[in-house]
């Protein structure tokens, strides 16, 4: 964007935190690892080259102190990690083998404490804004959401987002909402908040009926939307935000929203095997930001996973653009995957008793089915009944050869496709207020009456049409709220169906 174009935008204050000292944390005994310094390097280079860093308020980095780390972790655990500063390479690898998929070097403790410290700075910055309309982004590593009370896990040493939530509670914030859209469930965060009902975690993650790591059991204060199929993309993730997260934000009314912003559900990421585009992350961020502003909750985003480095850099760029209020990239949403819709609708029904807005959605669905003479579909909530265990009774985990470097030809193809995707998004940026919701077209273009609809579609098609009819009604409610400032709570279900 040119300076003239930027000057026309209503600039939002965005705090940005990072520290290049975190680049010193690396695996020194294996020649390839997914969680590498190049991830953060690529992000910072992209933000510098795009000019976005100059438009953010830069935060001074710091290390988290022992008391802050012990808001989530035990003192014994923290002191044990601190000892890695003086270990030799053999001792470091032996120590790492006692944890599930973590490495250490002599700089890991410093990098991890800076990662927490930068996160806290980003969180405290938005809380200090009296208007409660600012946001922040912490570009950090190592990530944190897998780390628990006394266990490093899954590249994570200290749990950045959980420590921020606990610190915010100590600062007097009554209710906190954590949104975790990393492709892996953040079991460390889940365990850390289980004792505080004022902290809620919404997690969308790859689950595959319990076959995908970390195979965690369900826990208190966690609201799960498990993904049981691969290839979920913009349509599914934006539907999750629009039709599940936003209603919960409106009902829970948090005083702070923290996002565990993992990018391993992105296009090209071998860890997630999902397909969210940079434009998808823009819209996810924008929707959450707008909802946060509506309830007066500051928004703080903390970087978690993301291992296709080219996608990661663009994803963070688009998130920052959304926070700044830059023009929206064009995005075409397709029909949502039926496996995803099953999970989403099951979650709506399962959590409806806690959140009135979800109950309204459940009631709307029921009335639409009745009006269309369509039998009720039984939606079974996913049971989290699996537990991650080590195959080795001594709990010795592998430390080498865990990940294979992708073929250069594959990377070249992915990069080319990504660049074409970015070019398409950039050419179509515009100052509009709505998303092009392609999944409503099946309803809009249909000339069938409700009775004809019942007689002409088979069971699978019938379920698909009704699912999208539900989303169509939700979009209608959204426009009522945005255009006429009418709250969905002012409408009764019968009024909605009659309209």
GROMACS .gro file of C-alpha atoms in nm:
model
  499
    1UNK     CA    1   0.000   0.000   0.000
    2UNK     CA    2   0.116   0.355  -0.071
    3UNK     CA    3   0.144   0.618   0.203
    4UNK     CA    4  -0.151   0.800   0.046
    5UNK     CA    5  -0.368   0.489   0.063
    6UNK     CA    6  -0.262   0.424   0.422
    7UNK     CA    7  -0.350   0.781   0.522
    8UNK     CA    8  -0.711   0.725   0.411
    9UNK     CA    9  -0.755   0.430   0.645
   10UNK     CA   10  -0.885   0.478   0.995
   11UNK     CA   11  -0.571   0.355   1.166
   12UNK     CA   12  -0.617   0.126   1.463
   13UNK     CA   13  -0.351   0.111   1.731
   14UNK     CA   14  -0.167  -0.219   1.712
   15UNK     CA   15   0.109  -0.311   1.954
   16UNK     CA   16   0.378  -0.544   1.825
   17UNK     CA   17   0.624  -0.742   2.034
   18UNK     CA   18   0.918  -0.960   1.943
   19UNK     CA   19   1.288  -1.010   2.020
   20UNK     CA   20   1.554  -1.154   1.791
   21UNK     CA   21   1.720  -1.314   2.093
   22UNK     CA   22   1.457  -1.588   2.055
   23UNK     CA   23   1.634  -1.690   1.732
   24UNK     CA   24   1.914  -1.844   1.938
   25UNK     CA   25   1.688  -2.130   2.046
   26UNK     CA   26   1.753  -2.414   1.800
   27UNK     CA   27   1.801  -2.791   1.779
   28UNK     CA   28   2.176  -2.856   1.768
   29UNK     CA   29   2.182  -3.235   1.737
   30UNK     CA   30   1.953  -3.285   1.436
   31UNK     CA   31   1.992  -3.125   1.094
   32UNK     CA   32   1.619  -3.063   1.043
   33UNK     CA   33   1.340  -2.966   1.279
   34UNK     CA   34   1.002  -2.806   1.211
   35UNK     CA   35   1.027  -2.551   1.492
   36UNK     CA   36   1.331  -2.357   1.372
   37UNK     CA   37   1.462  -1.997   1.395
   38UNK     CA   38   1.382  -1.945   1.027
   39UNK     CA   39   1.013  -1.931   1.119
   40UNK     CA   40   1.051  -1.608   1.317
   41UNK     CA   41   1.309  -1.471   1.074
   42UNK     CA   42   1.069  -1.511   0.783
   43UNK     CA   43   0.785  -1.343   0.973
   44UNK     CA   44   0.995  -1.041   1.069
   45UNK     CA   45   1.137  -1.007   0.718
   46UNK     CA   46   0.788  -1.014   0.566
   47UNK     CA   47   0.657  -0.751   0.808
   48UNK     CA   48   0.958  -0.527   0.748
   49UNK     CA   49   0.939  -0.555   0.369
   50UNK     CA   50   0.566  -0.485   0.369
   51UNK     CA   51   0.608  -0.174   0.584
   52UNK     CA   52   0.371  -0.307   0.849
   53UNK     CA   53   0.627  -0.290   1.130
   54UNK     CA   54   0.653   0.086   1.086
   55UNK     CA   55   0.280   0.119   1.144
   56UNK     CA   56   0.275  -0.071   1.474
   57UNK     CA   57   0.364   0.048   1.823
   58UNK     CA   58   0.674  -0.147   1.918
   59UNK     CA   59   0.693  -0.296   2.265
   60UNK     CA   60   1.012  -0.327   2.464
   61UNK     CA   61   1.084  -0.693   2.525
   62UNK     CA   62   1.165  -0.840   2.862
   63UNK     CA   63   1.209  -1.174   3.033
   64UNK     CA   64   0.933  -1.316   3.248
   65UNK     CA   65   1.037  -1.346   3.611
   66UNK     CA   66   1.010  -1.656   3.828
   67UNK     CA   67   0.685  -1.550   3.993
   68UNK     CA   68   0.521  -1.501   3.653
   69UNK     CA   69   0.641  -1.838   3.524
   70UNK     CA   70   0.511  -2.002   3.841
   71UNK     CA   71   0.160  -1.877   3.772
   72UNK     CA   72   0.135  -2.194   3.561
   73UNK     CA   73   0.452  -2.397   3.617
   74UNK     CA   74   0.609  -2.542   3.931
   75UNK     CA   75   0.923  -2.384   4.071
   76UNK     CA   76   1.104  -2.718   4.047
   77UNK     CA   77   1.020  -2.742   3.676
   78UNK     CA   78   1.133  -2.385   3.602
   79UNK     CA   79   1.458  -2.435   3.789
   80UNK     CA   80   1.514  -2.759   3.597
   81UNK     CA   81   1.475  -2.579   3.264
   82UNK     CA   82   1.712  -2.307   3.385
   83UNK     CA   83   1.986  -2.567   3.430
   84UNK     CA   84   1.996  -2.621   3.052
   85UNK     CA   85   2.202  -2.301   3.029
   86UNK     CA   86   2.511  -2.489   3.148
   87UNK     CA   87   2.454  -2.840   3.009
   88UNK     CA   88   2.673  -2.990   2.737
   89UNK     CA   89   2.516  -3.124   2.418
   90UNK     CA   90   2.488  -3.482   2.543
   91UNK     CA   91   2.320  -3.370   2.865
   92UNK     CA   92   2.081  -3.146   2.673
   93UNK     CA   93   1.967  -3.429   2.447
   94UNK     CA   94   1.926  -3.667   2.739
   95UNK     CA   95   1.720  -3.407   2.924
   96UNK     CA   96   1.507  -3.343   2.614
   97UNK     CA   97   1.434  -3.715   2.582
   98UNK     CA   98   1.234  -3.699   2.907
   99UNK     CA   99   0.978  -3.475   2.733
  100UNK     CA  100   0.754  -3.538   2.432
  101UNK     CA  101   0.904  -3.370   2.122
  102UNK     CA  102   1.108  -3.085   2.270
  103UNK     CA  103   1.469  -2.981   2.222
  104UNK     CA  104   1.699  -2.756   2.425
  105UNK     CA  105   2.024  -2.570   2.383
  106UNK     CA  106   2.207  -2.331   2.615
  107UNK     CA  107   1.985  -2.042   2.498
  108UNK     CA  108   1.648  -2.216   2.528
  109UNK     CA  109   1.571  -2.097   2.880
  110UNK     CA  110   1.643  -1.735   2.787
  111UNK     CA  111   1.438  -1.761   2.466
  112UNK     CA  112   1.145  -1.920   2.650
  113UNK     CA  113   1.143  -1.657   2.925
  114UNK     CA  114   1.157  -1.382   2.661
  115UNK     CA  115   0.871  -1.550   2.475
  116UNK     CA  116   0.659  -1.528   2.790
  117UNK     CA  117   0.781  -1.176   2.867
  118UNK     CA  118   0.694  -1.043   2.521
  119UNK     CA  119   0.352  -1.208   2.550
  120UNK     CA  120   0.293  -1.037   2.883
  121UNK     CA  121   0.402  -0.702   2.739
  122UNK     CA  122   0.156  -0.745   2.451
  123UNK     CA  123  -0.124  -0.837   2.691
  124UNK     CA  124  -0.054  -0.555   2.936
  125UNK     CA  125  -0.031  -0.300   2.654
  126UNK     CA  126  -0.388  -0.359   2.536
  127UNK     CA  127  -0.518  -0.365   2.892
  128UNK     CA  128  -0.367  -0.021   2.950
  129UNK     CA  129  -0.570   0.127   2.664
  130UNK     CA  130  -0.866   0.305   2.824
  131UNK     CA  131  -1.077   0.285   2.507
  132UNK     CA  132  -1.030  -0.094   2.496
  133UNK     CA  133  -1.014  -0.086   2.116
  134UNK     CA  134  -0.646  -0.158   2.061
  135UNK     CA  135  -0.493  -0.494   1.977
  136UNK     CA  136  -0.153  -0.657   1.989
  137UNK     CA  137   0.047  -0.930   1.822
  138UNK     CA  138   0.344  -1.112   1.975
  139UNK     CA  139   0.575  -1.279   1.723
  140UNK     CA  140   0.737  -1.530   1.955
  141UNK     CA  141   0.906  -1.866   1.981
  142UNK     CA  142   0.920  -2.119   2.130
  143UNK     CA  143   0.541  -2.159   2.125
  144UNK     CA  144   0.362  -2.244   2.446
  145UNK     CA  145   0.016  -2.402   2.440
  146UNK     CA  146   0.133  -2.764   2.486
  147UNK     CA  147   0.344  -2.691   2.795
  148UNK     CA  148   0.181  -2.792   3.124
  149UNK     CA  149   0.257  -2.754   3.495
  150UNK     CA  150   0.571  -2.969   3.497
  151UNK     CA  151   0.608  -3.084   3.137
  152UNK     CA  152   0.759  -2.931   2.826
  153UNK     CA  153   0.581  -3.076   2.524
  154UNK     CA  154   0.536  -3.035   2.149
  155UNK     CA  155   0.806  -2.768   2.096
  156UNK     CA  156   0.667  -2.574   2.398
  157UNK     CA  157   0.860  -2.494   2.717
  158UNK     CA  158   0.651  -2.235   2.905
  159UNK     CA  159   0.281  -2.177   2.838
  160UNK     CA  160   0.270  -1.818   2.712
  161UNK     CA  161  -0.106  -1.779   2.676
  162UNK     CA  162  -0.196  -1.950   3.005
  163UNK     CA  163   0.052  -1.732   3.196
  164UNK     CA  164  -0.100  -1.424   3.032
  165UNK     CA  165  -0.448  -1.534   3.135
  166UNK     CA  166  -0.344  -1.598   3.494
  167UNK     CA  167  -0.159  -1.266   3.512
  168UNK     CA  168  -0.460  -1.082   3.372
  169UNK     CA  169  -0.680  -1.237   3.639
  170UNK     CA  170  -0.434  -1.112   3.902
  171UNK     CA  171  -0.459  -0.766   3.745
  172UNK     CA  172  -0.834  -0.767   3.805
  173UNK     CA  173  -0.977  -0.887   3.472
  174UNK     CA  174  -1.291  -1.076   3.570
  175UNK     CA  175  -1.340  -1.296   3.263
  176UNK     CA  176  -1.094  -1.405   2.995
  177UNK     CA  177  -1.156  -1.591   2.671
  178UNK     CA  178  -0.878  -1.782   2.495
  179UNK     CA  179  -0.932  -1.879   2.131
  180UNK     CA  180  -0.692  -2.146   2.008
  181UNK     CA  181  -0.701  -2.207   1.632
  182UNK     CA  182  -0.371  -2.394   1.614
  183UNK     CA  183  -0.428  -2.726   1.437
  184UNK     CA  184  -0.318  -2.913   1.751
  185UNK     CA  185  -0.527  -2.898   2.067
  186UNK     CA  186  -0.348  -2.698   2.336
  187UNK     CA  187  -0.368  -2.948   2.618
  188UNK     CA  188  -0.126  -2.748   2.833
  189UNK     CA  189  -0.357  -2.447   2.825
  190UNK     CA  190  -0.656  -2.670   2.890
  191UNK     CA  191  -0.502  -2.815   3.205
  192UNK     CA  192  -0.376  -2.475   3.326
  193UNK     CA  193  -0.722  -2.313   3.327
  194UNK     CA  194  -0.921  -2.610   3.456
  195UNK     CA  195  -0.936  -2.462   3.807
  196UNK     CA  196  -1.074  -2.120   3.704
  197UNK     CA  197  -1.426  -2.100   3.551
  198UNK     CA  198  -1.365  -1.733   3.471
  199UNK     CA  199  -1.118  -1.838   3.199
  200UNK     CA  200  -1.270  -2.014   2.898
  201UNK     CA  201  -1.083  -2.180   2.613
  202UNK     CA  202  -1.241  -2.230   2.269
  203UNK     CA  203  -1.038  -2.475   2.066
  204UNK     CA  204  -1.077  -2.584   1.704
  205UNK     CA  205  -0.830  -2.857   1.625
  206UNK     CA  206  -0.762  -3.162   1.415
  207UNK     CA  207  -0.887  -3.464   1.608
  208UNK     CA  208  -0.973  -3.745   1.364
  209UNK     CA  209  -1.179  -3.933   1.621
  210UNK     CA  210  -0.889  -3.938   1.866
  211UNK     CA  211  -0.617  -4.053   1.626
  212UNK     CA  212  -0.436  -3.718   1.594
  213UNK     CA  213  -0.190  -3.596   1.857
  214UNK     CA  214  -0.226  -3.496   2.138
  215UNK     CA  215  -0.531  -3.724   2.168
  216UNK     CA  216  -0.637  -3.539   2.480
  217UNK     CA  217  -0.932  -3.609   2.710
  218UNK     CA  218  -1.189  -3.333   2.755
  219UNK     CA  219  -1.155  -3.100   3.052
  220UNK     CA  220  -1.337  -2.826   3.241
  221UNK     CA  221  -1.366  -2.474   3.098
  222UNK     CA  222  -1.268  -2.592   2.748
  223UNK     CA  223  -1.509  -2.562   2.455
  224UNK     CA  224  -1.406  -2.794   2.174
  225UNK     CA  225  -1.482  -2.808   1.803
  226UNK     CA  226  -1.291  -3.118   1.687
  227UNK     CA  227  -1.213  -3.162   1.318
  228UNK     CA  228  -1.251  -3.522   1.208
  229UNK     CA  229  -1.149  -3.477   0.844
  230UNK     CA  230  -0.854  -3.325   0.658
  231UNK     CA  231  -0.852  -3.036   0.413
  232UNK     CA  232  -1.062  -2.790   0.614
  233UNK     CA  233  -1.012  -2.440   0.477
  234UNK     CA  234  -1.140  -2.084   0.478
  235UNK     CA  235  -1.510  -2.173   0.465
  236UNK     CA  236  -1.493  -2.402   0.766
  237UNK     CA  237  -1.270  -2.186   0.984
  238UNK     CA  238  -1.461  -1.865   0.910
  239UNK     CA  239  -1.790  -2.044   0.979
  240UNK     CA  240  -1.642  -2.157   1.311
  241UNK     CA  241  -1.559  -1.796   1.402
  242UNK     CA  242  -1.881  -1.643   1.270
  243UNK     CA  243  -2.131  -1.897   1.398
  244UNK     CA  244  -1.967  -2.032   1.711
  245UNK     CA  245  -1.697  -1.804   1.852
  246UNK     CA  246  -1.879  -1.473   1.806
  247UNK     CA  247  -2.201  -1.588   1.980
  248UNK     CA  248  -1.992  -1.709   2.274
  249UNK     CA  249  -1.806  -1.377   2.290
  250UNK     CA  250  -2.140  -1.195   2.297
  251UNK     CA  251  -2.272  -1.411   2.580
  252UNK     CA  252  -1.955  -1.458   2.788
  253UNK     CA  253  -1.861  -1.087   2.767
  254UNK     CA  254  -1.490  -1.132   2.842
  255UNK     CA  255  -1.272  -0.848   2.964
  256UNK     CA  256  -0.982  -0.977   2.754
  257UNK     CA  257  -0.952  -1.203   2.450
  258UNK     CA  258  -0.630  -1.395   2.395
  259UNK     CA  259  -0.567  -1.584   2.072
  260UNK     CA  260  -0.330  -1.878   2.055
  261UNK     CA  261  -0.264  -1.800   1.693
  262UNK     CA  262  -0.119  -2.112   1.541
  263UNK     CA  263  -0.079  -2.119   1.165
  264UNK     CA  264  -0.031  -2.492   1.108
  265UNK     CA  265  -0.384  -2.522   0.965
  266UNK     CA  266  -0.251  -2.310   0.679
  267UNK     CA  267  -0.215  -2.401   0.314
  268UNK     CA  268   0.090  -2.621   0.256
  269UNK     CA  269   0.160  -2.704   0.620
  270UNK     CA  270   0.258  -3.070   0.651
  271UNK     CA  271   0.167  -3.082   1.020
  272UNK     CA  272  -0.196  -2.987   0.980
  273UNK     CA  273  -0.297  -3.100   0.631
  274UNK     CA  274  -0.557  -2.825   0.632
  275UNK     CA  275  -0.601  -2.547   0.378
  276UNK     CA  276  -0.657  -2.204   0.536
  277UNK     CA  277  -0.529  -1.921   0.316
  278UNK     CA  278  -0.367  -1.597   0.435
  279UNK     CA  279  -0.692  -1.422   0.340
  280UNK     CA  280  -0.875  -1.672   0.559
  281UNK     CA  281  -0.659  -1.574   0.856
  282UNK     CA  282  -0.728  -1.209   0.776
  283UNK     CA  283  -1.103  -1.265   0.801
  284UNK     CA  284  -1.076  -1.482   1.111
  285UNK     CA  285  -0.878  -1.204   1.280
  286UNK     CA  286  -1.109  -0.929   1.159
  287UNK     CA  287  -1.422  -1.106   1.280
  288UNK     CA  288  -1.274  -1.172   1.624
  289UNK     CA  289  -1.145  -0.814   1.646
  290UNK     CA  290  -1.485  -0.667   1.559
  291UNK     CA  291  -1.654  -0.889   1.816
  292UNK     CA  292  -1.393  -0.792   2.076
  293UNK     CA  293  -1.448  -0.422   2.011
  294UNK     CA  294  -1.825  -0.472   2.033
  295UNK     CA  295  -1.800  -0.610   2.388
  296UNK     CA  296  -1.516  -0.379   2.494
  297UNK     CA  297  -1.254  -0.652   2.521
  298UNK     CA  298  -0.891  -0.587   2.419
  299UNK     CA  299  -0.746  -0.844   2.180
  300UNK     CA  300  -0.399  -0.996   2.217
  301UNK     CA  301  -0.267  -1.251   1.965
  302UNK     CA  302   0.026  -1.479   2.044
  303UNK     CA  303   0.205  -1.680   1.776
  304UNK     CA  304   0.200  -2.056   1.821
  305UNK     CA  305   0.264  -2.313   1.544
  306UNK     CA  306   0.300  -2.281   1.168
  307UNK     CA  307   0.564  -2.477   0.980
  308UNK     CA  308   0.531  -2.403   0.609
  309UNK     CA  309   0.745  -2.095   0.648
  310UNK     CA  310   0.625  -1.918   0.334
  311UNK     CA  311   0.261  -1.950   0.441
  312UNK     CA  312   0.345  -1.855   0.799
  313UNK     CA  313   0.502  -1.524   0.694
  314UNK     CA  314   0.203  -1.428   0.479
  315UNK     CA  315  -0.046  -1.545   0.743
  316UNK     CA  316   0.105  -1.318   1.007
  317UNK     CA  317   0.117  -1.031   0.757
  318UNK     CA  318  -0.253  -1.067   0.680
  319UNK     CA  319  -0.339  -1.088   1.051
  320UNK     CA  320  -0.152  -0.764   1.120
  321UNK     CA  321  -0.329  -0.599   0.826
  322UNK     CA  322  -0.663  -0.705   0.974
  323UNK     CA  323  -0.569  -0.560   1.313
  324UNK     CA  324  -0.464  -0.232   1.149
  325UNK     CA  325  -0.791  -0.212   0.958
  326UNK     CA  326  -0.643  -0.242   0.608
  327UNK     CA  327  -0.875  -0.315   0.313
  328UNK     CA  328  -1.013  -0.667   0.310
  329UNK     CA  329  -0.878  -0.926   0.068
  330UNK     CA  330  -1.138  -1.085  -0.153
  331UNK     CA  331  -1.231  -1.435  -0.048
  332UNK     CA  332  -1.469  -1.685  -0.204
  333UNK     CA  333  -1.613  -1.934   0.041
  334UNK     CA  334  -1.731  -2.271  -0.079
  335UNK     CA  335  -1.983  -2.517   0.061
  336UNK     CA  336  -1.865  -2.628   0.403
  337UNK     CA  337  -1.751  -2.986   0.448
  338UNK     CA  338  -2.032  -3.203   0.590
  339UNK     CA  339  -1.799  -3.365   0.844
  340UNK     CA  340  -1.713  -3.017   0.971
  341UNK     CA  341  -2.079  -2.914   0.984
  342UNK     CA  342  -2.154  -3.221   1.191
  343UNK     CA  343  -1.887  -3.118   1.443
  344UNK     CA  344  -1.998  -2.754   1.443
  345UNK     CA  345  -2.366  -2.831   1.489
  346UNK     CA  346  -2.292  -3.092   1.753
  347UNK     CA  347  -2.087  -2.835   1.943
  348UNK     CA  348  -2.368  -2.578   1.915
  349UNK     CA  349  -2.616  -2.826   2.060
  350UNK     CA  350  -2.377  -2.951   2.328
  351UNK     CA  351  -2.287  -2.604   2.461
  352UNK     CA  352  -2.628  -2.442   2.406
  353UNK     CA  353  -2.719  -2.475   2.774
  354UNK     CA  354  -2.424  -2.249   2.865
  355UNK     CA  355  -2.469  -1.979   2.601
  356UNK     CA  356  -2.811  -1.830   2.509
  357UNK     CA  357  -2.697  -1.733   2.158
  358UNK     CA  358  -2.605  -2.094   2.083
  359UNK     CA  359  -2.941  -2.201   2.221
  360UNK     CA  360  -3.106  -1.960   1.979
  361UNK     CA  361  -2.915  -2.115   1.690
  362UNK     CA  362  -3.018  -2.462   1.803
  363UNK     CA  363  -3.383  -2.350   1.824
  364UNK     CA  364  -3.367  -2.191   1.478
  365UNK     CA  365  -3.230  -2.515   1.335
  366UNK     CA  366  -3.511  -2.713   1.493
  367UNK     CA  367  -3.781  -2.480   1.357
  368UNK     CA  368  -3.634  -2.479   1.007
  369UNK     CA  369  -3.632  -2.858   1.001
  370UNK     CA  370  -3.994  -2.865   1.114
  371UNK     CA  371  -4.102  -2.611   0.851
  372UNK     CA  372  -3.927  -2.812   0.579
  373UNK     CA  373  -4.081  -3.141   0.700
  374UNK     CA  374  -3.731  -3.277   0.747
  375UNK     CA  375  -3.666  -3.535   1.018
  376UNK     CA  376  -3.443  -3.440   1.306
  377UNK     CA  377  -3.083  -3.547   1.259
  378UNK     CA  378  -2.915  -3.697   1.561
  379UNK     CA  379  -2.585  -3.521   1.622
  380UNK     CA  380  -2.353  -3.699   1.861
  381UNK     CA  381  -2.102  -3.487   2.049
  382UNK     CA  382  -1.744  -3.610   2.014
  383UNK     CA  383  -1.627  -3.798   2.320
  384UNK     CA  384  -1.268  -3.722   2.418
  385UNK     CA  385  -1.170  -4.061   2.549
  386UNK     CA  386  -0.812  -4.100   2.431
  387UNK     CA  387  -0.498  -4.024   2.629
  388UNK     CA  388  -0.150  -3.961   2.491
  389UNK     CA  389   0.091  -4.216   2.635
  390UNK     CA  390   0.449  -4.314   2.568
  391UNK     CA  391   0.522  -4.660   2.432
  392UNK     CA  392   0.832  -4.670   2.647
  393UNK     CA  393   0.772  -4.751   3.012
  394UNK     CA  394   1.069  -4.531   3.104
  395UNK     CA  395   0.910  -4.236   2.920
  396UNK     CA  396   1.212  -4.186   2.697
  397UNK     CA  397   1.107  -4.000   2.384
  398UNK     CA  398   1.290  -3.990   2.049
  399UNK     CA  399   1.504  -3.684   1.984
  400UNK     CA  400   1.634  -3.740   1.630
  401UNK     CA  401   1.491  -3.802   1.287
  402UNK     CA  402   1.136  -3.719   1.392
  403UNK     CA  403   1.069  -3.497   1.091
  404UNK     CA  404   1.175  -3.534   0.729
  405UNK     CA  405   1.267  -3.238   0.513
  406UNK     CA  406   1.016  -3.200   0.226
  407UNK     CA  407   1.146  -3.245  -0.127
  408UNK     CA  408   1.256  -2.920  -0.288
  409UNK     CA  409   1.028  -2.986  -0.585
  410UNK     CA  410   0.729  -3.005  -0.351
  411UNK     CA  411   0.828  -2.680  -0.181
  412UNK     CA  412   0.864  -2.506  -0.518
  413UNK     CA  413   0.516  -2.613  -0.624
  414UNK     CA  414   0.365  -2.501  -0.294
  415UNK     CA  415   0.542  -2.166  -0.314
  416UNK     CA  416   0.416  -2.106  -0.666
  417UNK     CA  417   0.059  -2.189  -0.570
  418UNK     CA  418   0.085  -1.970  -0.260
  419UNK     CA  419   0.213  -1.673  -0.463
  420UNK     CA  420  -0.074  -1.711  -0.708
  421UNK     CA  421  -0.315  -1.720  -0.415
  422UNK     CA  422  -0.164  -1.402  -0.267
  423UNK     CA  423  -0.172  -1.224  -0.602
  424UNK     CA  424  -0.539  -1.309  -0.643
  425UNK     CA  425  -0.620  -1.179  -0.294
  426UNK     CA  426  -0.415  -0.862  -0.332
  427UNK     CA  427  -0.566  -0.768  -0.667
  428UNK     CA  428  -0.915  -0.786  -0.522
  429UNK     CA  429  -0.869  -0.593  -0.197
  430UNK     CA  430  -1.153  -0.355  -0.135
  431UNK     CA  431  -1.319  -0.160   0.142
  432UNK     CA  432  -1.631  -0.369   0.181
  433UNK     CA  433  -1.825  -0.465   0.488
  434UNK     CA  434  -1.924  -0.823   0.417
  435UNK     CA  435  -1.777  -1.153   0.309
  436UNK     CA  436  -1.887  -1.314  -0.015
  437UNK     CA  437  -2.062  -1.612   0.139
  438UNK     CA  438  -2.074  -1.865  -0.140
  439UNK     CA  439  -2.233  -2.130   0.078
  440UNK     CA  440  -2.565  -1.940   0.068
  441UNK     CA  441  -2.599  -1.971  -0.308
  442UNK     CA  442  -2.763  -2.313  -0.298
  443UNK     CA  443  -3.051  -2.163  -0.102
  444UNK     CA  444  -3.069  -1.832  -0.288
  445UNK     CA  445  -3.077  -1.990  -0.633
  446UNK     CA  446  -3.330  -2.258  -0.549
  447UNK     CA  447  -3.681  -2.201  -0.681
  448UNK     CA  448  -3.823  -2.503  -0.502
  449UNK     CA  449  -4.090  -2.466  -0.239
  450UNK     CA  450  -4.033  -2.620   0.101
  451UNK     CA  451  -4.255  -2.917   0.007
  452UNK     CA  452  -4.073  -2.972  -0.322
  453UNK     CA  453  -3.745  -2.950  -0.137
  454UNK     CA  454  -3.861  -3.233   0.086
  455UNK     CA  455  -3.960  -3.458  -0.203
  456UNK     CA  456  -3.672  -3.394  -0.441
  457UNK     CA  457  -3.359  -3.446  -0.234
  458UNK     CA  458  -3.221  -3.761  -0.083
  459UNK     CA  459  -3.118  -3.791   0.279
  460UNK     CA  460  -2.760  -3.668   0.234
  461UNK     CA  461  -2.860  -3.375   0.014
  462UNK     CA  462  -3.144  -3.293   0.251
  463UNK     CA  463  -2.904  -3.265   0.544
  464UNK     CA  464  -2.667  -3.046   0.343
  465UNK     CA  465  -2.940  -2.805   0.232
  466UNK     CA  466  -3.081  -2.767   0.581
  467UNK     CA  467  -2.736  -2.708   0.727
  468UNK     CA  468  -2.682  -2.423   0.486
  469UNK     CA  469  -3.033  -2.293   0.551
  470UNK     CA  470  -2.927  -2.260   0.911
  471UNK     CA  471  -2.618  -2.065   0.812
  472UNK     CA  472  -2.834  -1.851   0.583
  473UNK     CA  473  -3.054  -1.754   0.878
  474UNK     CA  474  -2.746  -1.676   1.086
  475UNK     CA  475  -2.617  -1.446   0.815
  476UNK     CA  476  -2.957  -1.276   0.813
  477UNK     CA  477  -2.928  -1.220   1.188
  478UNK     CA  478  -2.578  -1.084   1.136
  479UNK     CA  479  -2.705  -0.825   0.889
  480UNK     CA  480  -2.988  -0.729   1.123
  481UNK     CA  481  -2.728  -0.657   1.386
  482UNK     CA  482  -2.482  -0.478   1.156
  483UNK     CA  483  -2.723  -0.277   0.939
  484UNK     CA  484  -3.016  -0.208   1.170
  485UNK     CA  485  -2.840  -0.247   1.505
  486UNK     CA  486  -3.098  -0.505   1.610
  487UNK     CA  487  -2.970  -0.762   1.856
  488UNK     CA  488  -3.056  -1.126   1.794
  489UNK     CA  489  -3.180  -1.141   2.152
  490UNK     CA  490  -3.465  -0.905   2.052
  491UNK     CA  491  -3.609  -1.164   1.814
  492UNK     CA  492  -3.808  -1.472   1.894
  493UNK     CA  493  -3.751  -1.788   1.696
  494UNK     CA  494  -4.101  -1.778   1.544
  495UNK     CA  495  -4.038  -1.424   1.418
  496UNK     CA  496  -3.717  -1.535   1.250
  497UNK     CA  497  -3.879  -1.835   1.082
  498UNK     CA  498  -4.179  -1.630   0.967
  499UNK     CA  499  -3.947  -1.374   0.807
   0.00000   0.00000   0.00000
